[in-house]
Amino acid sequence: MSSQKFVRPIFDNPFFNIEELPNDTIKRKPEPLIPANSDPNDTSLVISKDVDLDINKKTWLRIYVPRRIIANHDNDKLPVIFYYHGGGFVFFHANSYGWDLFCQRLAEKLGAMVIALEYRLAPENRLPAAYDDAIDGLYWIKSTQDEWIRNYSDLSNVYLFGSSSGGNMAYQAGLRVASSSYKELKPVKIKGLILHQPYFSGKNRTESEEKLKDDQLLPLHAIDKMFDLSLPKGTLDHDHEYSNPFLNGGSKHLDDMVTRGWGILVTGVSEDPLVDGARNFANFVEEKGIKTFKLFGDGYHVAEFFEPSLAAVLFDATRDFISATKS
């Protein structure tokens, strides 16, 4: 069967010409930022609100809930999806137009509470800053008295979901939570990770990186540049634990994920330079004994933002994953 071809969208791609500025920063063009919509009488299918996480770090959370839950005073407790947006650790925000729309659809289609994290960007705040922010978010839902969290969330049914570099974040946050400090998060109980076209790379090139090095959306030079800007200063190459999950046989905390019975859903698409890294990762964690679910098909990097048919497939796979791992 021949592969289905998709036309990549035309837009002002920030990944192509990343301009570094003095004092460890880069030039970022203005982009549309979407306000939260917390009016329960609005006609939208999902409502949202923003809450502060750490005002000193300028981190915050956007919480999405299907409108019917609040409008109908529904007592259903919703699975919680902690969502980490993409952008190579250096671009975009939780309220960027594309990510906000994706989270709305995720909450609507899955009947879930989605919590999107506004985390610190590199190079101003290099890794592990974003990973630290992800953990801060989990501790927030553990202790908050927020009305939506208290009334509508099932904290025993939590998933870490990330797209591209957000997939990298979901994995790294998961490794931390799986370690011995996990008990401190109760009543929050992680059931699995959803790595949507995760941003992994290393010194040795995969076949898809070589084949698609001049990709119109995510060229190889951009993959390299964004890791250069986000990995800790002094890092010699991309064989670092934050970028290459296979380094030294993988993290010791993968065994902790097995012990805790977590599942991992890994997705990838044929015309994405990152696809071989994602496929290799899925096979790698499966061999480690983790319950692994795989979704690989046609498309380009984060095509689900632009192709409704692919978004439907991703949402269906995510729903099936949650159903298979929630017990």
mmCIF file of C-alpha atoms in Angstrom:
data_model
loop_
_atom_site.group_PDB
_atom_site.id
_atom_site.type_symbol
_atom_site.label_atom_id
_atom_site.label_comp_id
_atom_site.label_asym_id
_atom_site.label_seq_id
_atom_site.Cartn_x
_atom_site.Cartn_y
_atom_site.Cartn_z
ATOM 1 C CA MET A 1 0.000 0.000 0.000
ATOM 2 C CA SER A 2 1.428 3.371 -0.968
ATOM 3 C CA SER A 3 1.963 6.032 1.676
ATOM 4 C CA GLN A 4 -0.518 8.875 1.869
ATOM 5 C CA LYS A 5 1.022 12.229 1.010
ATOM 6 C CA PHE A 6 0.179 15.373 2.940
ATOM 7 C CA VAL A 7 1.001 18.934 1.924
ATOM 8 C CA ARG A 8 2.879 20.774 4.640
ATOM 9 C CA PRO A 9 1.326 24.068 5.772
ATOM 10 C CA ILE A 10 2.871 27.365 4.705
ATOM 11 C CA PHE A 11 3.619 29.664 7.622
ATOM 12 C CA ASP A 12 6.416 31.762 9.088
ATOM 13 C CA ASN A 13 8.496 28.903 10.474
ATOM 14 C CA PRO A 14 10.666 30.064 13.398
ATOM 15 C CA PHE A 15 12.879 26.973 13.148
ATOM 16 C CA PHE A 16 14.563 27.984 9.896
ATOM 17 C CA ASN A 17 16.577 31.053 10.879
ATOM 18 C CA ILE A 18 17.141 31.135 14.614
ATOM 19 C CA GLU A 19 18.841 34.410 15.474
ATOM 20 C CA GLU A 20 20.898 34.459 18.659
ATOM 21 C CA LEU A 21 21.116 37.701 20.607
ATOM 22 C CA PRO A 22 23.459 38.825 23.412
ATOM 23 C CA ASN A 23 22.862 37.724 26.998
ATOM 24 C CA ASP A 24 21.728 34.189 26.229
ATOM 25 C CA THR A 25 18.560 34.944 24.350
ATOM 26 C CA ILE A 26 17.155 34.634 20.841
ATOM 27 C CA LYS A 27 14.905 36.710 18.620
ATOM 28 C CA ARG A 28 11.300 35.556 18.788
ATOM 29 C CA LYS A 29 8.684 37.006 16.479
ATOM 30 C CA PRO A 30 5.319 38.073 17.910
ATOM 31 C CA GLU A 31 2.638 35.394 17.704
ATOM 32 C CA PRO A 32 -1.073 35.277 18.505
ATOM 33 C CA LEU A 33 -1.697 34.339 22.134
ATOM 34 C CA ILE A 34 -5.160 33.118 23.074
ATOM 35 C CA PRO A 35 -6.865 34.156 26.341
ATOM 36 C CA ALA A 36 -8.527 31.567 28.518
ATOM 37 C CA ASN A 37 -12.297 31.190 28.220
ATOM 38 C CA SER A 38 -13.869 30.546 31.625
ATOM 39 C CA ASP A 39 -17.476 31.495 30.797
ATOM 40 C CA PRO A 40 -19.589 28.341 31.406
ATOM 41 C CA ASN A 41 -22.413 29.884 29.365
ATOM 42 C CA ASP A 42 -20.256 30.253 26.286
ATOM 43 C CA THR A 43 -21.097 28.108 23.269
ATOM 44 C CA SER A 44 -17.635 26.557 23.087
ATOM 45 C CA LEU A 45 -17.363 22.872 23.967
ATOM 46 C CA VAL A 46 -14.434 23.422 26.326
ATOM 47 C CA ILE A 47 -13.817 26.104 28.936
ATOM 48 C CA SER A 48 -10.457 27.046 30.387
ATOM 49 C CA LYS A 49 -8.782 29.156 33.023
ATOM 50 C CA ASP A 50 -5.241 30.146 33.966
ATOM 51 C CA VAL A 51 -3.673 29.729 37.403
ATOM 52 C CA ASP A 52 -0.263 30.798 38.648
ATOM 53 C CA LEU A 53 2.318 28.113 39.313
ATOM 54 C CA ASP A 54 5.417 30.102 40.326
ATOM 55 C CA ILE A 55 5.218 33.865 39.864
ATOM 56 C CA ASN A 56 8.975 34.234 40.318
ATOM 57 C CA LYS A 57 9.651 31.848 37.439
ATOM 58 C CA LYS A 58 6.689 33.241 35.455
ATOM 59 C CA THR A 59 5.235 29.757 35.113
ATOM 60 C CA TRP A 60 1.530 29.052 35.059
ATOM 61 C CA LEU A 61 -1.046 26.454 34.091
ATOM 62 C CA ARG A 62 -4.042 26.530 31.762
ATOM 63 C CA ILE A 63 -6.768 24.094 32.794
ATOM 64 C CA TYR A 64 -9.283 22.833 30.233
ATOM 65 C CA VAL A 65 -12.551 21.104 31.111
ATOM 66 C CA PRO A 66 -15.395 20.002 28.796
ATOM 67 C CA ARG A 67 -18.100 22.650 29.220
ATOM 68 C CA ARG A 68 -20.841 20.080 29.799
ATOM 69 C CA ILE A 69 -19.153 18.942 33.020
ATOM 70 C CA ILE A 70 -19.461 22.364 34.647
ATOM 71 C CA ALA A 71 -22.639 23.560 32.933
ATOM 72 C CA ASN A 72 -24.530 20.403 33.908
ATOM 73 C CA HIS A 73 -22.979 20.186 37.391
ATOM 74 C CA ASP A 74 -21.772 16.751 36.385
ATOM 75 C CA ASN A 75 -20.210 14.680 39.145
ATOM 76 C CA ASP A 76 -17.999 12.710 36.765
ATOM 77 C CA LYS A 77 -14.340 12.708 37.732
ATOM 78 C CA LEU A 78 -12.166 13.200 34.678
ATOM 79 C CA PRO A 79 -8.804 11.642 33.839
ATOM 80 C CA VAL A 80 -6.095 14.289 33.965
ATOM 81 C CA ILE A 81 -3.727 14.905 31.072
ATOM 82 C CA PHE A 82 -0.741 17.083 31.906
ATOM 83 C CA TYR A 83 0.269 18.566 28.549
ATOM 84 C CA TYR A 84 3.675 19.933 27.503
ATOM 85 C CA HIS A 85 3.810 21.920 24.281
ATOM 86 C CA GLY A 86 6.506 21.649 21.633
ATOM 87 C CA GLY A 87 8.868 24.204 20.125
ATOM 88 C CA GLY A 88 12.333 22.752 20.641
ATOM 89 C CA PHE A 89 12.399 24.092 24.222
ATOM 90 C CA VAL A 90 12.941 27.590 22.791
ATOM 91 C CA PHE A 91 9.674 28.639 21.105
ATOM 92 C CA PHE A 92 5.954 28.997 21.811
ATOM 93 C CA HIS A 93 3.787 29.130 24.905
ATOM 94 C CA ALA A 94 0.923 27.248 26.514
ATOM 95 C CA ASN A 95 -1.426 29.916 25.136
ATOM 96 C CA SER A 96 0.001 29.931 21.598
ATOM 97 C CA TYR A 97 -2.838 29.553 19.111
ATOM 98 C CA GLY A 98 -1.979 26.065 17.842
ATOM 99 C CA TRP A 99 -1.248 24.520 21.225
ATOM 100 C CA ASP A 100 -4.337 26.060 22.832
ATOM 101 C CA LEU A 101 -6.575 24.715 20.066
ATOM 102 C CA PHE A 102 -4.961 21.274 20.335
ATOM 103 C CA CYS A 103 -5.607 21.158 24.098
ATOM 104 C CA GLN A 104 -9.223 22.199 23.610
ATOM 105 C CA ARG A 105 -9.722 19.359 21.157
ATOM 106 C CA LEU A 106 -7.912 16.938 23.440
ATOM 107 C CA ALA A 107 -10.210 17.779 26.358
ATOM 108 C CA GLU A 108 -13.314 17.596 24.175
ATOM 109 C CA LYS A 109 -12.553 14.386 22.292
ATOM 110 C CA LEU A 110 -11.232 12.441 25.282
ATOM 111 C CA GLY A 111 -13.582 13.786 27.935
ATOM 112 C CA ALA A 112 -10.572 14.694 30.059
ATOM 113 C CA MET A 113 -9.200 17.538 32.114
ATOM 114 C CA VAL A 114 -6.151 18.876 30.292
ATOM 115 C CA ILE A 115 -3.589 20.961 32.178
ATOM 116 C CA ALA A 116 -1.124 22.759 29.902
ATOM 117 C CA LEU A 117 2.122 23.997 31.430
ATOM 118 C CA GLU A 118 3.678 27.357 30.623
ATOM 119 C CA TYR A 119 7.311 26.483 31.295
ATOM 120 C CA ARG A 120 10.565 28.414 31.108
ATOM 121 C CA LEU A 121 12.187 28.512 27.692
ATOM 122 C CA ALA A 122 15.821 28.126 26.656
ATOM 123 C CA PRO A 123 18.368 29.549 26.092
ATOM 124 C CA GLU A 124 17.389 31.978 28.852
ATOM 125 C CA ASN A 125 16.649 28.974 31.070
ATOM 126 C CA ARG A 126 18.460 25.881 29.867
ATOM 127 C CA LEU A 127 17.509 22.352 30.739
ATOM 128 C CA PRO A 128 16.687 20.995 33.256
ATOM 129 C CA ALA A 129 14.628 24.164 33.977
ATOM 130 C CA ALA A 130 11.653 22.961 31.912
ATOM 131 C CA TYR A 131 11.771 19.549 33.604
ATOM 132 C CA ASP A 132 11.798 21.251 37.013
ATOM 133 C CA ASP A 133 8.717 23.229 35.993
ATOM 134 C CA ALA A 134 6.960 20.014 34.964
ATOM 135 C CA ILE A 135 7.544 18.562 38.426
ATOM 136 C CA ASP A 136 6.357 21.812 40.037
ATOM 137 C CA GLY A 137 3.101 21.384 38.130
ATOM 138 C CA LEU A 138 2.569 17.889 39.481
ATOM 139 C CA TYR A 139 3.190 19.040 43.043
ATOM 140 C CA TRP A 140 0.698 21.849 42.479
ATOM 141 C CA ILE A 141 -2.155 19.476 41.607
ATOM 142 C CA LYS A 142 -1.204 17.337 44.608
ATOM 143 C CA SER A 143 -1.723 20.164 47.090
ATOM 144 C CA THR A 144 -3.989 22.758 45.470
ATOM 145 C CA GLN A 145 -7.458 23.580 46.711
ATOM 146 C CA ASP A 146 -8.482 24.802 43.265
ATOM 147 C CA GLU A 147 -12.222 24.216 42.749
ATOM 148 C CA TRP A 148 -11.881 22.606 39.322
ATOM 149 C CA ILE A 149 -9.189 20.209 40.514
ATOM 150 C CA ARG A 150 -11.179 19.257 43.636
ATOM 151 C CA ASN A 151 -14.496 18.826 41.861
ATOM 152 C CA TYR A 152 -13.688 17.421 38.429
ATOM 153 C CA SER A 153 -10.318 15.664 38.414
ATOM 154 C CA ASP A 154 -9.476 12.038 39.092
ATOM 155 C CA LEU A 155 -5.985 12.412 40.522
ATOM 156 C CA SER A 156 -5.554 8.642 40.571
ATOM 157 C CA ASN A 157 -5.704 8.659 36.771
ATOM 158 C CA VAL A 158 -3.029 11.080 35.526
ATOM 159 C CA TYR A 159 -1.091 11.012 32.247
ATOM 160 C CA LEU A 160 1.893 13.017 31.029
ATOM 161 C CA PHE A 161 1.415 13.973 27.369
ATOM 162 C CA GLY A 162 3.877 15.965 25.292
ATOM 163 C CA SER A 163 4.358 16.869 21.641
ATOM 164 C CA SER A 164 7.851 17.023 20.104
ATOM 165 C CA SER A 165 10.081 18.639 22.760
ATOM 166 C CA GLY A 166 7.082 18.295 25.062
ATOM 167 C CA GLY A 167 7.324 14.535 24.513
ATOM 168 C CA ASN A 168 10.922 14.743 25.676
ATOM 169 C CA MET A 169 9.649 16.641 28.755
ATOM 170 C CA ALA A 170 6.972 14.073 29.503
ATOM 171 C CA TYR A 171 9.615 11.340 29.446
ATOM 172 C CA GLN A 172 12.098 13.206 31.647
ATOM 173 C CA ALA A 173 9.394 14.215 34.124
ATOM 174 C CA GLY A 174 8.218 10.620 34.155
ATOM 175 C CA LEU A 175 11.697 9.376 35.008
ATOM 176 C CA ARG A 176 11.809 11.691 38.001
ATOM 177 C CA VAL A 177 8.354 10.732 39.228
ATOM 178 C CA ALA A 178 9.149 7.034 38.844
ATOM 179 C CA SER A 179 12.081 7.367 41.232
ATOM 180 C CA SER A 180 11.892 6.759 44.976
ATOM 181 C CA SER A 181 10.418 10.225 45.641
ATOM 182 C CA TYR A 182 7.184 9.195 43.878
ATOM 183 C CA LYS A 183 5.278 8.577 47.126
ATOM 184 C CA GLU A 184 5.495 12.293 47.892
ATOM 185 C CA LEU A 185 3.012 12.938 45.070
ATOM 186 C CA LYS A 186 0.084 11.053 46.573
ATOM 187 C CA PRO A 187 -2.845 11.271 45.850
ATOM 188 C CA VAL A 188 -1.548 11.975 42.326
ATOM 189 C CA LYS A 189 -1.022 8.677 40.554
ATOM 190 C CA ILE A 190 0.629 8.571 37.150
ATOM 191 C CA LYS A 191 -0.659 5.827 34.872
ATOM 192 C CA GLY A 192 1.378 6.461 31.756
ATOM 193 C CA LEU A 193 3.201 8.683 29.296
ATOM 194 C CA ILE A 194 2.074 9.793 25.841
ATOM 195 C CA LEU A 195 5.038 10.794 23.700
ATOM 196 C CA HIS A 196 3.732 12.440 20.533
ATOM 197 C CA GLN A 197 6.584 12.495 17.986
ATOM 198 C CA PRO A 198 9.160 12.973 20.763
ATOM 199 C CA TYR A 199 12.205 15.183 20.284
ATOM 200 C CA PHE A 200 15.130 12.799 20.749
ATOM 201 C CA SER A 201 18.450 12.911 18.927
ATOM 202 C CA GLY A 202 22.095 12.045 19.414
ATOM 203 C CA LYS A 203 25.554 12.270 17.924
ATOM 204 C CA ASN A 204 24.884 9.386 15.548
ATOM 205 C CA ARG A 205 22.289 10.191 12.890
ATOM 206 C CA THR A 206 19.256 8.042 12.313
ATOM 207 C CA GLU A 207 18.245 7.090 8.793
ATOM 208 C CA SER A 208 15.228 9.424 8.892
ATOM 209 C CA GLU A 209 17.357 12.356 10.058
ATOM 210 C CA GLU A 210 19.676 11.830 7.103
ATOM 211 C CA LYS A 211 16.885 11.232 4.609
ATOM 212 C CA LEU A 212 14.838 14.231 5.752
ATOM 213 C CA LYS A 213 17.665 16.581 6.713
ATOM 214 C CA ASP A 214 16.181 19.331 4.506
ATOM 215 C CA ASP A 215 12.618 18.872 5.759
ATOM 216 C CA GLN A 216 10.466 21.945 5.146
ATOM 217 C CA LEU A 217 9.101 21.989 8.690
ATOM 218 C CA LEU A 218 11.838 20.602 10.938
ATOM 219 C CA PRO A 219 15.203 20.451 9.139
ATOM 220 C CA LEU A 220 18.153 18.725 10.750
ATOM 221 C CA HIS A 221 20.043 21.974 11.336
ATOM 222 C CA ALA A 222 17.090 23.207 13.428
ATOM 223 C CA ILE A 223 16.987 19.979 15.458
ATOM 224 C CA ASP A 224 20.669 20.473 16.229
ATOM 225 C CA LYS A 225 20.435 24.203 16.880
ATOM 226 C CA MET A 226 17.599 23.940 19.368
ATOM 227 C CA PHE A 227 19.439 21.280 21.347
ATOM 228 C CA ASP A 228 22.532 23.523 21.253
ATOM 229 C CA LEU A 229 20.419 26.279 22.776
ATOM 230 C CA SER A 230 18.658 24.146 25.364
ATOM 231 C CA LEU A 231 21.174 21.609 26.685
ATOM 232 C CA PRO A 232 23.287 22.706 29.668
ATOM 233 C CA LYS A 233 26.198 24.998 28.876
ATOM 234 C CA GLY A 234 29.402 23.138 28.288
ATOM 235 C CA THR A 235 27.674 20.129 26.698
ATOM 236 C CA LEU A 236 30.062 18.828 24.040
ATOM 237 C CA ASP A 237 27.586 17.032 21.788
ATOM 238 C CA HIS A 238 24.046 15.706 21.711
ATOM 239 C CA ASP A 239 24.883 12.427 23.391
ATOM 240 C CA HIS A 240 23.469 13.845 26.599
ATOM 241 C CA GLU A 241 20.912 12.204 28.878
ATOM 242 C CA TYR A 242 18.403 14.971 28.079
ATOM 243 C CA SER A 243 18.553 14.446 24.310
ATOM 244 C CA ASN A 244 19.587 10.808 23.849
ATOM 245 C CA PRO A 245 17.453 8.389 25.912
ATOM 246 C CA PHE A 246 19.616 5.410 24.852
ATOM 247 C CA LEU A 247 22.794 6.795 26.429
ATOM 248 C CA ASN A 248 24.573 4.281 28.675
ATOM 249 C CA GLY A 249 21.790 1.753 28.240
ATOM 250 C CA GLY A 250 19.040 4.172 29.303
ATOM 251 C CA SER A 251 17.948 5.525 32.646
ATOM 252 C CA LYS A 252 17.928 3.278 35.701
ATOM 253 C CA HIS A 253 14.453 4.634 36.447
ATOM 254 C CA LEU A 254 13.005 2.731 33.500
ATOM 255 C CA ASP A 255 12.964 -0.238 35.873
ATOM 256 C CA ASP A 256 10.915 1.881 38.285
ATOM 257 C CA MET A 257 8.375 2.514 35.518
ATOM 258 C CA VAL A 258 8.088 -1.232 35.035
ATOM 259 C CA THR A 259 7.591 -1.737 38.763
ATOM 260 C CA ARG A 260 4.850 0.877 38.852
ATOM 261 C CA GLY A 261 3.069 -0.716 35.916
ATOM 262 C CA TRP A 262 3.077 2.368 33.735
ATOM 263 C CA GLY A 263 2.372 2.303 30.030
ATOM 264 C CA ILE A 264 3.946 4.408 27.299
ATOM 265 C CA LEU A 265 2.296 5.411 24.030
ATOM 266 C CA VAL A 266 4.823 6.495 21.390
ATOM 267 C CA THR A 267 3.784 8.048 18.088
ATOM 268 C CA GLY A 268 5.630 8.926 14.904
ATOM 269 C CA VAL A 269 4.995 9.736 11.261
ATOM 270 C CA SER A 270 6.809 8.761 8.074
ATOM 271 C CA GLU A 271 7.900 12.215 6.896
ATOM 272 C CA ASP A 272 9.263 13.412 10.229
ATOM 273 C CA PRO A 273 13.053 13.455 10.722
ATOM 274 C CA LEU A 274 12.424 12.325 14.312
ATOM 275 C CA VAL A 275 10.467 9.207 13.358
ATOM 276 C CA ASP A 276 13.303 6.685 13.561
ATOM 277 C CA GLY A 277 14.304 8.019 16.968
ATOM 278 C CA ALA A 278 10.724 7.589 18.151
ATOM 279 C CA ARG A 279 10.450 4.075 16.706
ATOM 280 C CA ASN A 280 13.796 3.062 18.199
ATOM 281 C CA PHE A 281 12.697 4.469 21.548
ATOM 282 C CA ALA A 282 9.408 2.545 21.476
ATOM 283 C CA ASN A 283 11.261 -0.696 20.800
ATOM 284 C CA PHE A 284 13.840 0.163 23.449
ATOM 285 C CA VAL A 285 11.367 0.702 26.298
ATOM 286 C CA GLU A 286 9.359 -2.336 25.201
ATOM 287 C CA GLU A 287 12.488 -4.458 25.537
ATOM 288 C CA LYS A 288 12.952 -2.983 29.017
ATOM 289 C CA GLY A 289 9.601 -4.488 29.987
ATOM 290 C CA ILE A 290 7.389 -1.392 29.874
ATOM 291 C CA LYS A 291 3.879 -1.823 28.482
ATOM 292 C CA THR A 292 4.388 -0.067 25.172
ATOM 293 C CA PHE A 293 1.773 1.122 22.712
ATOM 294 C CA LYS A 294 2.825 2.329 19.256
ATOM 295 C CA LEU A 295 1.177 4.550 16.669
ATOM 296 C CA PHE A 296 3.184 5.018 13.468
ATOM 297 C CA GLY A 297 1.773 6.128 10.141
ATOM 298 C CA ASP A 298 1.917 8.718 7.398
ATOM 299 C CA GLY A 299 2.318 12.456 7.894
ATOM 300 C CA TYR A 300 4.812 15.177 8.766
ATOM 301 C CA HIS A 301 5.934 16.599 12.106
ATOM 302 C CA VAL A 302 2.909 17.548 14.278
ATOM 303 C CA ALA A 303 0.651 17.086 11.241
ATOM 304 C CA GLU A 304 -2.270 16.491 13.628
ATOM 305 C CA PHE A 305 -2.461 20.274 14.068
ATOM 306 C CA PHE A 306 -3.336 20.691 10.402
ATOM 307 C CA GLU A 307 -4.840 17.367 9.306
ATOM 308 C CA PRO A 308 -8.147 16.494 11.028
ATOM 309 C CA SER A 309 -7.983 12.871 9.893
ATOM 310 C CA LEU A 310 -4.617 12.395 11.597
ATOM 311 C CA ALA A 311 -5.788 14.205 14.729
ATOM 312 C CA ALA A 312 -8.730 11.800 14.948
ATOM 313 C CA VAL A 313 -6.375 8.813 14.762
ATOM 314 C CA LEU A 314 -4.167 10.262 17.523
ATOM 315 C CA PHE A 315 -7.126 10.995 19.790
ATOM 316 C CA ASP A 316 -8.552 7.514 19.249
ATOM 317 C CA ALA A 317 -5.189 5.923 20.082
ATOM 318 C CA THR A 318 -4.866 8.090 23.194
ATOM 319 C CA ARG A 319 -8.369 7.153 24.327
ATOM 320 C CA ASP A 320 -7.598 3.462 23.845
ATOM 321 C CA PHE A 321 -4.307 3.884 25.734
ATOM 322 C CA ILE A 322 -6.028 5.520 28.701
ATOM 323 C CA SER A 323 -8.671 2.794 28.726
ATOM 324 C CA ALA A 324 -5.991 0.082 28.704
ATOM 325 C CA THR A 325 -3.904 1.598 31.514
ATOM 326 C CA LYS A 326 -6.362 3.221 33.920
ATOM 327 C CA SER A 327 -7.215 0.096 35.923
#
